[in-house]
Amino acid sequence: MIGPVDSREVPRYAGPATFARLPRLDQVARADVAVVGVPFDTGVSYRPGARFAPSAVRQASRLLRPYHPGLDVSPFERLQVVDAGDIAVNPFHIGEAIETIDQAATDLQADGTRLVTIGGDHTIALPLLRAVSRIHGPVALLHFDAHLDTWDTYFGEPYTHGTPFRRAVEDGILDTEAISHVGTRGPLYGKKDLEDDRRLGFGIVTSSDVMRRGVDETVDALRQRIGSRPLYVSIDIDVLDPAHAPGTGTPEAGGMTSRELLEIVRGLRGLNLVGADVVEVAPAYDHADITSVAASHLAYDLVSLLALKEEK
């Protein structure tokens, strides 16, 4: 097992900028978990810039350490975790980009490697779900986001960062008995947005619900809905309040704190997690790396959850 560079021997600001200072995929014989970037933001509807997130999140991840006290696990000792680099996609053709991501994710998972992906905008969730569903069948989904992302089209286009989960339901790759949004808030185009979302099968836990119910009650409800199904987790960083994640393309006031989000994610311990992504970090709008730091910790927690699966 090859772990991260020891920051007590090599300064954090020195050496290759892989995620958490982990080895590259080409430096190991086989990987259990691969952290992979998708620098793509052609699907955004407002502020671009998420194409620069993978490198920014890797840079912020230099401060991560190998033992996770909140989950009582040393994920890099239990699993071979690597940085698989970035999937190079066409920035001028969304359809081709989706196909490229799908194929690359399929290839990376061919030997049983599980992926934690750093976007990129939320368009990338669709091909990632397509790839993981070929292995596990329709999957449960926890979608952390300020927005529903189940709209039909933008400007007549069916593939954008606001449409991936409608397309996923239409594709039959989600288990519609166990799909939920968490942290939604803000204005919609109309009440029909919520009606359409319910028709697709989504449950909604709003940001206000989290505030009123608390983390523990929220986690209990989500776990009951998911059960033992294979679970994919998709985290749009704008689920956090702009105070905790200013560097994102479509910020909405009234969001969750980074502490709330991390605790909910940690509450998924023991579930059948099969893949995850963290998307929509836009470094150009960030301040003091606040957003990139939050994203790096979320990715670390997701890797740690995958490591804890090995307890079974």
Coordinates of C-alpha atoms in Angstrom, one line a residue:
M1 CA 0.0 0.0 0.0
I2 CA 1.4 3.4 -1.0
G3 CA 0.2 6.2 1.1
P4 CA 0.5 10.0 0.9
V5 CA 3.7 11.9 1.3
D6 CA 4.5 12.4 5.0
S7 CA 4.1 16.1 5.7
R8 CA 6.4 15.9 8.7
E9 CA 9.2 15.1 6.3
V10 CA 8.3 17.0 3.2
P11 CA 6.7 20.4 3.6
R12 CA 3.0 20.6 2.5
Y13 CA 3.8 23.3 -0.1
A14 CA 6.4 21.1 -1.8
G15 CA 6.2 18.2 -4.1
P16 CA 3.5 17.1 -6.7
A17 CA 0.0 18.5 -6.1
T18 CA -1.9 15.2 -6.2
F19 CA -5.1 15.0 -4.0
A20 CA -4.1 14.7 -0.4
R21 CA -0.5 14.1 -1.7
L22 CA -1.4 10.6 -2.7
P23 CA 0.4 8.5 -5.4
R24 CA -0.7 8.8 -9.0
L25 CA -2.6 5.9 -10.6
D26 CA 0.4 5.0 -12.7
Q27 CA 2.5 4.5 -9.6
V28 CA 0.5 1.6 -8.2
A29 CA -0.4 -1.9 -9.5
R30 CA -4.1 -1.5 -8.6
A31 CA -6.3 1.1 -6.9
D32 CA -9.3 0.5 -4.6
V33 CA -10.4 4.2 -4.9
A34 CA -9.4 6.8 -7.4
V35 CA -9.9 10.5 -7.0
V36 CA -10.3 11.9 -10.5
G37 CA -10.9 15.4 -11.8
V38 CA -13.2 16.5 -14.6
P39 CA -12.3 20.1 -15.6
F40 CA -15.5 20.9 -17.5
D41 CA -18.0 23.7 -17.1
T42 CA -19.6 24.2 -20.5
G43 CA -23.0 23.3 -19.0
V44 CA -23.2 26.2 -16.6
S45 CA -26.1 28.7 -16.8
Y46 CA -24.5 31.6 -14.9
R47 CA -20.9 32.0 -13.7
P48 CA -18.3 29.8 -15.4
G49 CA -15.0 28.7 -13.8
A50 CA -15.6 25.2 -12.4
R51 CA -13.2 23.8 -15.0
F52 CA -10.4 25.0 -12.7
A53 CA -11.8 23.2 -9.6
P54 CA -9.8 20.0 -9.8
S55 CA -6.5 21.7 -9.5
A56 CA -7.7 24.1 -6.8
V57 CA -9.2 21.3 -4.7
R58 CA -6.0 19.3 -5.0
Q59 CA -4.0 22.3 -3.8
A60 CA -6.4 22.8 -0.8
S61 CA -6.1 19.1 0.0
R62 CA -2.4 19.4 0.9
L63 CA -3.5 20.1 4.5
L64 CA -5.4 16.8 4.9
R65 CA -3.9 14.3 7.2
P66 CA -4.1 10.5 7.1
Y67 CA -6.2 9.8 10.1
H68 CA -9.9 10.8 10.3
P69 CA -10.9 11.1 14.0
G70 CA -14.5 11.9 13.2
L71 CA -14.9 8.5 11.5
D72 CA -12.1 6.7 13.4
V73 CA -10.4 5.5 10.2
S74 CA -7.1 5.8 8.4
P75 CA -8.5 5.5 4.8
F76 CA -5.1 5.4 3.1
E77 CA -3.9 2.5 5.2
R78 CA -7.1 0.5 4.6
L79 CA -7.4 1.1 0.9
Q80 CA -5.0 1.9 -2.0
V81 CA -6.2 5.4 -2.9
V82 CA -4.7 7.3 -5.8
D83 CA -5.1 10.4 -7.8
A84 CA -6.1 9.4 -11.4
G85 CA -5.5 12.9 -12.8
D86 CA -8.1 14.6 -15.0
I87 CA -10.4 13.4 -17.7
A88 CA -9.7 15.6 -20.7
V89 CA -13.0 16.5 -22.4
N90 CA -14.1 18.7 -25.3
P91 CA -15.0 22.1 -23.9
F92 CA -17.0 23.0 -27.0
H93 CA -19.3 20.1 -27.3
I94 CA -21.4 18.9 -24.3
G95 CA -22.6 15.7 -26.0
E96 CA -19.1 14.6 -26.8
A97 CA -17.9 15.6 -23.3
I98 CA -20.6 13.4 -21.7
E99 CA -19.6 10.4 -23.8
T100 CA -15.9 10.9 -23.0
I101 CA -16.6 11.1 -19.2
D102 CA -18.9 8.0 -19.4
Q103 CA -16.2 6.0 -21.2
A104 CA -13.3 7.2 -19.0
A105 CA -15.3 6.5 -15.8
T106 CA -16.3 3.0 -17.1
D107 CA -12.6 2.2 -17.9
L108 CA -11.4 3.4 -14.5
Q109 CA -14.0 1.2 -12.7
A110 CA -13.4 -1.9 -14.9
D111 CA -11.2 -3.6 -12.3
G112 CA -13.4 -2.7 -9.3
T113 CA -11.9 0.7 -8.6
R114 CA -14.4 3.1 -7.1
L115 CA -14.4 6.8 -8.0
V116 CA -14.6 10.0 -6.1
T117 CA -14.8 12.7 -8.8
I118 CA -14.1 16.4 -8.5
G119 CA -15.9 18.6 -11.0
G120 CA -16.5 20.5 -13.1
D121 CA -20.1 21.5 -13.2
H122 CA -23.0 19.3 -12.4
T123 CA -23.5 18.1 -15.9
I124 CA -20.8 15.5 -15.2
A125 CA -23.0 13.7 -12.8
L126 CA -25.1 12.2 -15.6
P127 CA -22.3 10.2 -17.3
L128 CA -20.8 9.3 -13.9
L129 CA -24.2 7.8 -12.9
R130 CA -24.5 6.0 -16.3
A131 CA -21.1 4.4 -15.7
V132 CA -21.8 3.3 -12.1
S133 CA -25.2 2.0 -13.0
R134 CA -23.7 -0.5 -15.5
I135 CA -22.0 -2.1 -12.5
H136 CA -24.7 -1.9 -9.9
G137 CA -27.9 -1.3 -11.7
P138 CA -30.2 1.6 -10.8
V139 CA -28.7 3.3 -7.8
A140 CA -30.0 5.3 -4.8
L141 CA -29.0 8.9 -5.0
L142 CA -28.3 11.6 -2.4
H143 CA -28.1 14.9 -4.1
F144 CA -26.8 17.7 -2.0
D145 CA -27.5 21.0 -3.7
A146 CA -29.2 24.4 -3.4
H147 CA -31.1 23.6 -6.6
L148 CA -33.2 20.7 -7.9
D149 CA -31.2 20.1 -11.1
T150 CA -34.3 18.3 -12.6
W151 CA -35.3 20.9 -15.1
D152 CA -36.1 19.7 -18.6
T153 CA -34.0 22.1 -20.7
Y154 CA -32.2 25.4 -20.7
F155 CA -32.5 27.4 -24.0
G156 CA -33.8 24.2 -25.5
E157 CA -30.8 22.2 -24.5
P158 CA -31.3 18.9 -22.6
Y159 CA -27.8 18.6 -21.2
T160 CA -26.8 21.3 -18.8
H161 CA -25.8 21.5 -15.1
G162 CA -29.5 22.1 -14.3
T163 CA -30.9 18.9 -16.0
P164 CA -28.7 15.8 -15.1
F165 CA -31.1 14.2 -12.7
R166 CA -34.1 14.4 -14.9
R167 CA -32.1 12.7 -17.6
A168 CA -30.9 10.1 -15.1
V169 CA -34.5 9.2 -14.1
E170 CA -35.5 9.1 -17.8
D171 CA -32.5 6.8 -18.5
G172 CA -33.7 4.4 -15.7
I173 CA -30.4 4.5 -13.9
L174 CA -31.8 5.7 -10.6
D175 CA -33.8 3.7 -8.1
T176 CA -36.7 6.1 -7.7
E177 CA -37.7 4.6 -4.4
A178 CA -34.5 6.1 -2.9
I179 CA -33.6 9.4 -4.4
S180 CA -33.4 12.6 -2.4
H181 CA -32.3 16.2 -2.6
V182 CA -30.7 17.7 0.5
G183 CA -30.2 21.4 1.2
T184 CA -32.4 22.9 -1.5
R185 CA -33.5 26.5 -1.2
G186 CA -34.1 29.7 -3.1
P187 CA -36.5 30.8 -5.8
L188 CA -37.8 28.5 -8.5
Y189 CA -39.4 29.2 -11.9
G190 CA -42.7 28.1 -10.6
K191 CA -44.6 25.7 -8.4
K192 CA -44.6 23.2 -11.3
D193 CA -40.8 22.7 -10.7
L194 CA -41.7 21.0 -7.4
E195 CA -44.6 19.1 -8.9
D196 CA -42.4 17.8 -11.7
D197 CA -39.7 16.9 -9.2
R198 CA -42.1 14.8 -7.0
R199 CA -43.4 13.1 -10.1
L200 CA -39.8 12.0 -10.9
G201 CA -39.7 10.4 -7.4
F202 CA -37.5 12.8 -5.5
G203 CA -37.8 13.5 -1.8
I204 CA -36.7 16.9 -0.6
V205 CA -35.0 17.9 2.6
T206 CA -34.6 21.7 2.3
S207 CA -31.9 23.7 4.0
S208 CA -34.5 25.0 6.4
D209 CA -35.5 21.4 7.2
V210 CA -31.9 20.7 8.2
M211 CA -31.8 23.7 10.4
R212 CA -35.1 22.9 12.2
R213 CA -34.7 19.1 12.4
G214 CA -31.0 19.0 13.1
V215 CA -28.3 16.7 11.6
D216 CA -29.3 13.5 13.5
E217 CA -32.9 13.5 12.5
T218 CA -32.0 14.4 8.9
V219 CA -29.5 11.5 8.7
D220 CA -32.0 9.0 10.2
A221 CA -34.6 9.9 7.6
L222 CA -32.1 9.6 4.7
R223 CA -30.8 6.3 5.9
Q224 CA -34.3 4.9 6.1
R225 CA -35.0 5.9 2.6
I226 CA -31.7 4.5 1.2
G227 CA -31.6 1.2 3.1
S228 CA -29.1 -1.3 1.7
R229 CA -29.3 -0.1 -1.9
P230 CA -26.1 0.9 -3.8
L231 CA -25.7 4.6 -3.1
Y232 CA -24.3 7.4 -5.2
V233 CA -23.6 10.7 -3.5
S234 CA -23.5 13.9 -5.6
I235 CA -22.5 17.1 -3.8
D236 CA -22.9 20.5 -5.4
I237 CA -20.8 22.8 -3.2
D238 CA -23.5 25.5 -3.5
V239 CA -25.5 23.4 -1.0
L240 CA -23.3 25.4 1.5
D241 CA -24.2 28.9 2.4
P242 CA -22.2 31.5 0.4
A243 CA -20.5 32.3 3.7
H244 CA -19.0 28.8 3.7
A245 CA -18.6 28.5 -0.1
P246 CA -18.4 31.8 -1.9
G247 CA -16.5 30.2 -4.8
T248 CA -19.4 28.7 -6.8
G249 CA -21.3 29.6 -9.9
T250 CA -24.9 29.9 -8.6
P251 CA -24.8 30.9 -4.9
E252 CA -28.1 31.0 -2.9
A253 CA -28.5 32.6 0.5
G254 CA -29.6 30.5 3.5
G255 CA -27.6 27.4 3.0
M256 CA -26.1 24.8 5.3
T257 CA -22.8 25.3 7.2
S258 CA -19.8 23.2 6.3
R259 CA -20.1 21.6 9.8
E260 CA -23.7 20.5 9.1
L261 CA -22.8 19.1 5.7
L262 CA -19.8 17.2 6.9
E263 CA -21.7 15.7 9.8
I264 CA -24.6 14.5 7.5
V265 CA -22.0 12.9 5.1
R266 CA -20.4 11.2 8.0
G267 CA -23.8 10.0 9.1
L268 CA -23.8 7.8 5.9
R269 CA -21.3 5.5 7.5
G270 CA -22.1 1.8 6.8
L271 CA -24.3 2.5 3.8
N272 CA -23.5 0.8 0.4
L273 CA -21.6 3.8 -1.1
V274 CA -20.5 3.0 -4.7
G275 CA -19.4 6.4 -6.0
A276 CA -19.5 10.1 -5.4
D277 CA -18.7 13.5 -6.8
V278 CA -18.1 17.0 -5.5
V279 CA -18.9 19.7 -8.1
E280 CA -19.4 23.4 -8.9
V281 CA -16.3 24.8 -7.1
A282 CA -15.4 28.0 -9.1
P283 CA -12.0 29.2 -7.7
A284 CA -12.2 32.6 -9.4
Y285 CA -15.0 33.6 -7.0
D286 CA -13.4 32.1 -3.9
H287 CA -11.8 33.9 -1.0
A288 CA -8.8 32.5 0.9
D289 CA -9.6 29.0 -0.6
I290 CA -12.7 28.7 1.6
T291 CA -14.6 26.8 -1.0
S292 CA -11.8 24.6 -2.2
V293 CA -10.9 23.6 1.4
A294 CA -14.5 22.6 2.1
A295 CA -14.6 20.5 -1.1
S296 CA -11.3 18.8 -0.3
H297 CA -12.6 17.8 3.2
L298 CA -15.8 16.5 1.6
A299 CA -13.9 14.4 -0.9
Y300 CA -11.7 13.1 2.0
D301 CA -14.8 12.1 4.0
L302 CA -16.2 10.3 1.0
V303 CA -13.0 8.4 0.6
S304 CA -13.1 7.6 4.3
L305 CA -16.7 6.2 3.9
L306 CA -15.5 4.0 1.1
A307 CA -12.7 2.7 3.4
L308 CA -15.2 1.9 6.2
K309 CA -17.2 -0.3 3.8
E310 CA -14.3 -2.7 4.1
E311 CA -15.3 -3.4 7.7
K312 CA -18.1 -5.7 6.5

